[in-house]
Amino acid sequence: MGPGELAVYEDLFLALEYPLYAHLAPGQRFFANMTKGAILAQIYGGAEAAPAQKQEIEDFKRLLSRITIDMETRVVNVTFKGKQSAARWSGWQMPLATKLLPLIDYEQECEHAAATNKLVMLDFYSFDVEVRKGVMTSRDMFWMLSEILGLKVQAMTHPVSEETGIKEQQWTVRIHASACPVALRQLGSMQIDDVEVVIHHSAIHVNWPCKRCHSPDHPTRFCKILFADLEGEKKKHTNKY
């Protein structure tokens, strides 16, 4: 068998694989281009796991064909040797680095959506925004996100808590994008006239942006920016209009 035939055989073999997907939890970070072995080493049940759970995890590692992590889209791609093999693990909570990530069969969801018109949560990015100074309506916020930032807004909802009820000056936003847009990635705050809006990349980070330098990558208590560099850092992470 020559190199060309081997290439064709490999493509045919990969075409038979069936994918499941999982979204990384906020705060989870991994290196780019991690090997299969390195990723599998992060899948474990811990000392408190029951023997049956540990065996299930070992079965999962043994039966999967390939596993990759895309840090840009924050999606874990797990493939199996065929749809029937993958069906066993659809909906399973994969224990990746102490977080339980449900495996989703988007191929099956797309098939169902064709008949039911159900929304399939593919190619989306979600984040939170909060007005810290001034007042904005939902219409104002939609205008800011769509017209100023150029985002394709799909949904905006007010979070609800038991203590305070509806948070009228805070929104959870979903936009059409496979990953965090470049225009949004380094933003921690925006200022429009006398209104100040803080942006929390809740799909990526657990905490809200730093109040000192406005960086979305660390909370205030971990800020190491020197006082002399503070204004420069604020400008990097703040858009003023």
mmCIF file of N, CA and C in Angstrom, residues 27-95:
data_model
loop_
_atom_site.group_PDB
_atom_site.id
_atom_site.type_symbol
_atom_site.label_atom_id
_atom_site.label_comp_id
_atom_site.label_asym_id
_atom_site.label_seq_id
_atom_site.Cartn_x
_atom_site.Cartn_y
_atom_site.Cartn_z
ATOM 1 N N GLY A 27 -13.000 29.689 33.986
ATOM 2 C CA GLY A 27 -11.779 29.551 34.774
ATOM 3 C C GLY A 27 -10.857 28.443 34.318
ATOM 4 N N GLN A 28 -11.337 27.521 33.493
ATOM 5 C CA GLN A 28 -10.487 26.432 33.020
ATOM 6 C C GLN A 28 -9.563 26.917 31.906
ATOM 7 N N ARG A 29 -8.283 26.638 32.054
ATOM 8 C CA ARG A 29 -7.289 27.022 31.055
ATOM 9 C C ARG A 29 -6.364 25.847 30.773
ATOM 10 N N PHE A 30 -6.067 25.646 29.511
ATOM 11 C CA PHE A 30 -5.167 24.577 29.103
ATOM 12 C C PHE A 30 -4.195 25.108 28.058
ATOM 13 N N PHE A 31 -3.088 24.397 27.891
ATOM 14 C CA PHE A 31 -2.113 24.778 26.875
ATOM 15 C C PHE A 31 -2.664 24.472 25.489
ATOM 16 N N ALA A 32 -2.166 25.199 24.496
ATOM 17 C CA ALA A 32 -2.560 24.933 23.111
ATOM 18 C C ALA A 32 -1.882 23.653 22.616
ATOM 19 N N ASN A 33 -2.564 22.949 21.716
ATOM 20 C CA ASN A 33 -2.014 21.750 21.062
ATOM 21 C C ASN A 33 -1.586 20.672 22.058
ATOM 22 N N MET A 34 -2.374 20.462 23.082
ATOM 23 C CA MET A 34 -2.073 19.392 24.039
ATOM 24 C C MET A 34 -2.254 18.031 23.385
ATOM 25 N N THR A 35 -1.406 17.090 23.736
ATOM 26 C CA THR A 35 -1.505 15.746 23.187
ATOM 27 C C THR A 35 -2.680 15.003 23.820
ATOM 28 N N LYS A 36 -3.058 13.912 23.175
ATOM 29 C CA LYS A 36 -4.149 13.097 23.709
ATOM 30 C C LYS A 36 -3.811 12.609 25.114
ATOM 31 N N GLY A 37 -2.572 12.156 25.307
ATOM 32 C CA GLY A 37 -2.162 11.659 26.613
ATOM 33 C C GLY A 37 -2.224 12.719 27.692
ATOM 34 N N ALA A 38 -1.825 13.949 27.340
ATOM 35 C CA ALA A 38 -1.842 15.044 28.315
ATOM 36 C C ALA A 38 -3.264 15.393 28.726
ATOM 37 N N ILE A 39 -4.192 15.346 27.763
ATOM 38 C CA ILE A 39 -5.592 15.647 28.083
ATOM 39 C C ILE A 39 -6.201 14.533 28.926
ATOM 40 N N LEU A 40 -5.921 13.282 28.549
ATOM 41 C CA LEU A 40 -6.473 12.157 29.305
ATOM 42 C C LEU A 40 -5.982 12.160 30.751
ATOM 43 N N ALA A 41 -4.766 12.675 30.968
ATOM 44 C CA ALA A 41 -4.240 12.745 32.332
ATOM 45 C C ALA A 41 -5.050 13.703 33.199
ATOM 46 N N GLN A 42 -5.785 14.629 32.556
ATOM 47 C CA GLN A 42 -6.618 15.588 33.281
ATOM 48 C C GLN A 42 -8.030 15.058 33.535
ATOM 49 N N ILE A 43 -8.321 13.863 33.027
ATOM 50 C CA ILE A 43 -9.640 13.251 33.219
ATOM 51 C C ILE A 43 -9.534 12.194 34.311
ATOM 52 N N TYR A 44 -10.059 12.502 35.463
ATOM 53 C CA TYR A 44 -9.959 11.578 36.593
ATOM 54 C C TYR A 44 -11.099 11.851 37.574
ATOM 55 N N GLY A 45 -11.365 10.866 38.418
ATOM 56 C CA GLY A 45 -12.483 10.976 39.346
ATOM 57 C C GLY A 45 -12.103 11.432 40.736
ATOM 58 N N GLY A 46 -10.814 11.379 41.068
ATOM 59 C CA GLY A 46 -10.404 11.780 42.405
ATOM 60 C C GLY A 46 -10.481 10.623 43.391
ATOM 61 N N ALA A 47 -9.885 10.837 44.548
ATOM 62 C CA ALA A 47 -9.821 9.779 45.559
ATOM 63 C C ALA A 47 -11.195 9.401 46.101
ATOM 64 N N GLU A 48 -12.135 10.354 46.066
ATOM 65 C CA GLU A 48 -13.460 10.093 46.642
ATOM 66 C C GLU A 48 -14.387 9.340 45.687
ATOM 67 N N ALA A 49 -13.967 9.140 44.445
ATOM 68 C CA ALA A 49 -14.817 8.469 43.453
ATOM 69 C C ALA A 49 -15.000 6.993 43.802
ATOM 70 N N ALA A 50 -16.201 6.485 43.572
ATOM 71 C CA ALA A 50 -16.498 5.078 43.821
ATOM 72 C C ALA A 50 -15.801 4.209 42.775
ATOM 73 N N PRO A 51 -15.539 2.940 43.085
ATOM 74 C CA PRO A 51 -14.885 2.050 42.120
ATOM 75 C C PRO A 51 -15.615 1.980 40.779
ATOM 76 N N ALA A 52 -16.948 1.989 40.821
ATOM 77 C CA ALA A 52 -17.718 1.936 39.573
ATOM 78 C C ALA A 52 -17.485 3.185 38.729
ATOM 79 N N GLN A 53 -17.376 4.343 39.384
ATOM 80 C CA GLN A 53 -17.117 5.592 38.664
ATOM 81 C C GLN A 53 -15.723 5.588 38.049
ATOM 82 N N LYS A 54 -14.742 5.108 38.803
ATOM 83 C CA LYS A 54 -13.374 5.036 38.290
ATOM 84 C C LYS A 54 -13.295 4.103 37.088
ATOM 85 N N GLN A 55 -14.023 2.994 37.148
ATOM 86 C CA GLN A 55 -14.026 2.058 36.028
ATOM 87 C C GLN A 55 -14.690 2.678 34.804
ATOM 88 N N GLU A 56 -15.760 3.452 35.036
ATOM 89 C CA GLU A 56 -16.442 4.127 33.931
ATOM 90 C C GLU A 56 -15.510 5.124 33.249
ATOM 91 N N ILE A 57 -14.722 5.839 34.025
ATOM 92 C CA ILE A 57 -13.771 6.798 33.464
ATOM 93 C C ILE A 57 -12.710 6.078 32.641
ATOM 94 N N GLU A 58 -12.225 4.945 33.146
ATOM 95 C CA GLU A 58 -11.230 4.174 32.399
ATOM 96 C C GLU A 58 -11.821 3.636 31.100
ATOM 97 N N ASP A 59 -13.084 3.200 31.134
ATOM 98 C CA ASP A 59 -13.756 2.736 29.912
ATOM 99 C C ASP A 59 -13.861 3.867 28.900
ATOM 100 N N PHE A 60 -14.189 5.053 29.371
ATOM 101 C CA PHE A 60 -14.297 6.222 28.491
ATOM 102 C C PHE A 60 -12.964 6.516 27.811
ATOM 103 N N LYS A 61 -11.890 6.520 28.580
ATOM 104 C CA LYS A 61 -10.565 6.785 28.017
ATOM 105 C C LYS A 61 -10.178 5.725 26.990
ATOM 106 N N ARG A 62 -10.545 4.488 27.266
ATOM 107 C CA ARG A 62 -10.167 3.384 26.379
ATOM 108 C C ARG A 62 -10.959 3.401 25.073
ATOM 109 N N LEU A 63 -12.218 3.805 25.139
ATOM 110 C CA LEU A 63 -13.093 3.716 23.973
ATOM 111 C C LEU A 63 -13.042 4.934 23.057
ATOM 112 N N LEU A 64 -12.642 6.086 23.577
ATOM 113 C CA LEU A 64 -12.592 7.255 22.692
ATOM 114 C C LEU A 64 -11.466 7.106 21.677
ATOM 115 N N SER A 65 -11.658 7.724 20.538
ATOM 116 C CA SER A 65 -10.662 7.649 19.468
ATOM 117 C C SER A 65 -9.690 8.817 19.529
ATOM 118 N N ARG A 66 -10.230 10.029 19.580
ATOM 119 C CA ARG A 66 -9.395 11.237 19.655
ATOM 120 C C ARG A 66 -10.047 12.239 20.601
ATOM 121 N N ILE A 67 -9.232 13.115 21.166
ATOM 122 C CA ILE A 67 -9.745 14.191 22.015
ATOM 123 C C ILE A 67 -8.841 15.409 21.860
ATOM 124 N N THR A 68 -9.453 16.558 21.615
ATOM 125 C CA THR A 68 -8.709 17.807 21.444
ATOM 126 C C THR A 68 -9.427 18.926 22.198
ATOM 127 N N ILE A 69 -8.666 19.963 22.549
ATOM 128 C CA ILE A 69 -9.226 21.142 23.215
ATOM 129 C C ILE A 69 -8.883 22.373 22.395
ATOM 130 N N ASP A 70 -9.905 23.121 22.005
ATOM 131 C CA ASP A 70 -9.718 24.378 21.282
ATOM 132 C C ASP A 70 -9.921 25.516 22.277
ATOM 133 N N MET A 71 -8.835 26.171 22.668
ATOM 134 C CA MET A 71 -8.945 27.231 23.668
ATOM 135 C C MET A 71 -9.557 28.502 23.094
ATOM 136 N N GLU A 72 -9.562 28.643 21.775
ATOM 137 C CA GLU A 72 -10.179 29.817 21.165
ATOM 138 C C GLU A 72 -11.697 29.756 21.312
ATOM 139 N N THR A 73 -12.269 28.601 20.972
ATOM 140 C CA THR A 73 -13.715 28.418 21.109
ATOM 141 C C THR A 73 -14.096 27.832 22.467
ATOM 142 N N ARG A 74 -13.087 27.360 23.223
ATOM 143 C CA ARG A 74 -13.287 26.740 24.533
ATOM 144 C C ARG A 74 -14.193 25.513 24.436
ATOM 145 N N VAL A 75 -13.918 24.711 23.418
ATOM 146 C CA VAL A 75 -14.700 23.502 23.160
ATOM 147 C C VAL A 75 -13.782 22.282 23.180
ATOM 148 N N VAL A 76 -14.236 21.220 23.848
ATOM 149 C CA VAL A 76 -13.539 19.938 23.843
ATOM 150 C C VAL A 76 -14.214 19.046 22.808
ATOM 151 N N ASN A 77 -13.430 18.510 21.884
ATOM 152 C CA ASN A 77 -13.949 17.641 20.824
ATOM 153 C C ASN A 77 -13.509 16.211 21.113
ATOM 154 N N VAL A 78 -14.473 15.332 21.336
ATOM 155 C CA VAL A 78 -14.191 13.923 21.617
ATOM 156 C C VAL A 78 -14.819 13.079 20.517
ATOM 157 N N THR A 79 -14.017 12.238 19.868
ATOM 158 C CA THR A 79 -14.561 11.397 18.799
ATOM 159 C C THR A 79 -14.464 9.925 19.178
ATOM 160 N N PHE A 80 -15.430 9.158 18.668
ATOM 161 C CA PHE A 80 -15.492 7.719 18.912
ATOM 162 C C PHE A 80 -15.565 6.990 17.579
ATOM 163 N N LYS A 81 -15.299 5.704 17.610
ATOM 164 C CA LYS A 81 -15.312 4.896 16.391
ATOM 165 C C LYS A 81 -16.745 4.490 16.048
ATOM 166 N N GLY A 82 -17.526 5.476 15.626
ATOM 167 C CA GLY A 82 -18.887 5.202 15.203
ATOM 168 C C GLY A 82 -19.933 5.829 16.106
ATOM 169 N N LYS A 83 -21.133 6.035 15.540
ATOM 170 C CA LYS A 83 -22.222 6.686 16.263
ATOM 171 C C LYS A 83 -22.715 5.848 17.431
ATOM 172 N N GLN A 84 -22.755 4.531 17.243
ATOM 173 C CA GLN A 84 -23.262 3.657 18.297
ATOM 174 C C GLN A 84 -22.366 3.709 19.534
ATOM 175 N N SER A 85 -21.065 3.747 19.313
ATOM 176 C CA SER A 85 -20.129 3.837 20.431
ATOM 177 C C SER A 85 -20.260 5.175 21.148
ATOM 178 N N ALA A 86 -20.480 6.249 20.367
ATOM 179 C CA ALA A 86 -20.606 7.586 20.955
ATOM 180 C C ALA A 86 -21.907 7.743 21.735
ATOM 181 N N ALA A 87 -22.967 7.041 21.307
ATOM 182 C CA ALA A 87 -24.283 7.193 21.935
ATOM 183 C C ALA A 87 -24.245 6.866 23.429
ATOM 184 N N ARG A 88 -23.387 5.930 23.807
ATOM 185 C CA ARG A 88 -23.283 5.550 25.226
ATOM 186 C C ARG A 88 -22.833 6.730 26.086
ATOM 187 N N TRP A 89 -22.051 7.635 25.508
ATOM 188 C CA TRP A 89 -21.442 8.709 26.296
ATOM 189 C C TRP A 89 -22.129 10.055 26.121
ATOM 190 N N SER A 90 -23.138 10.118 25.282
ATOM 191 C CA SER A 90 -23.876 11.367 25.104
ATOM 192 C C SER A 90 -24.592 11.744 26.404
ATOM 193 N N GLY A 91 -24.334 12.935 26.907
ATOM 194 C CA GLY A 91 -24.918 13.375 28.168
ATOM 195 C C GLY A 91 -24.098 13.021 29.394
ATOM 196 N N TRP A 92 -23.031 12.255 29.193
ATOM 197 C CA TRP A 92 -22.173 11.860 30.315
ATOM 198 C C TRP A 92 -21.388 13.055 30.833
ATOM 199 N N GLN A 93 -21.202 13.118 32.141
ATOM 200 C CA GLN A 93 -20.454 14.205 32.761
ATOM 201 C C GLN A 93 -18.967 13.845 32.776
ATOM 202 N N MET A 94 -18.210 14.440 31.879
ATOM 203 C CA MET A 94 -16.775 14.145 31.775
ATOM 204 C C MET A 94 -16.001 14.918 32.847
ATOM 205 N N PRO A 95 -15.278 14.228 33.740
ATOM 206 C CA PRO A 95 -14.543 14.914 34.810
ATOM 207 C C PRO A 95 -13.190 15.430 34.315
#
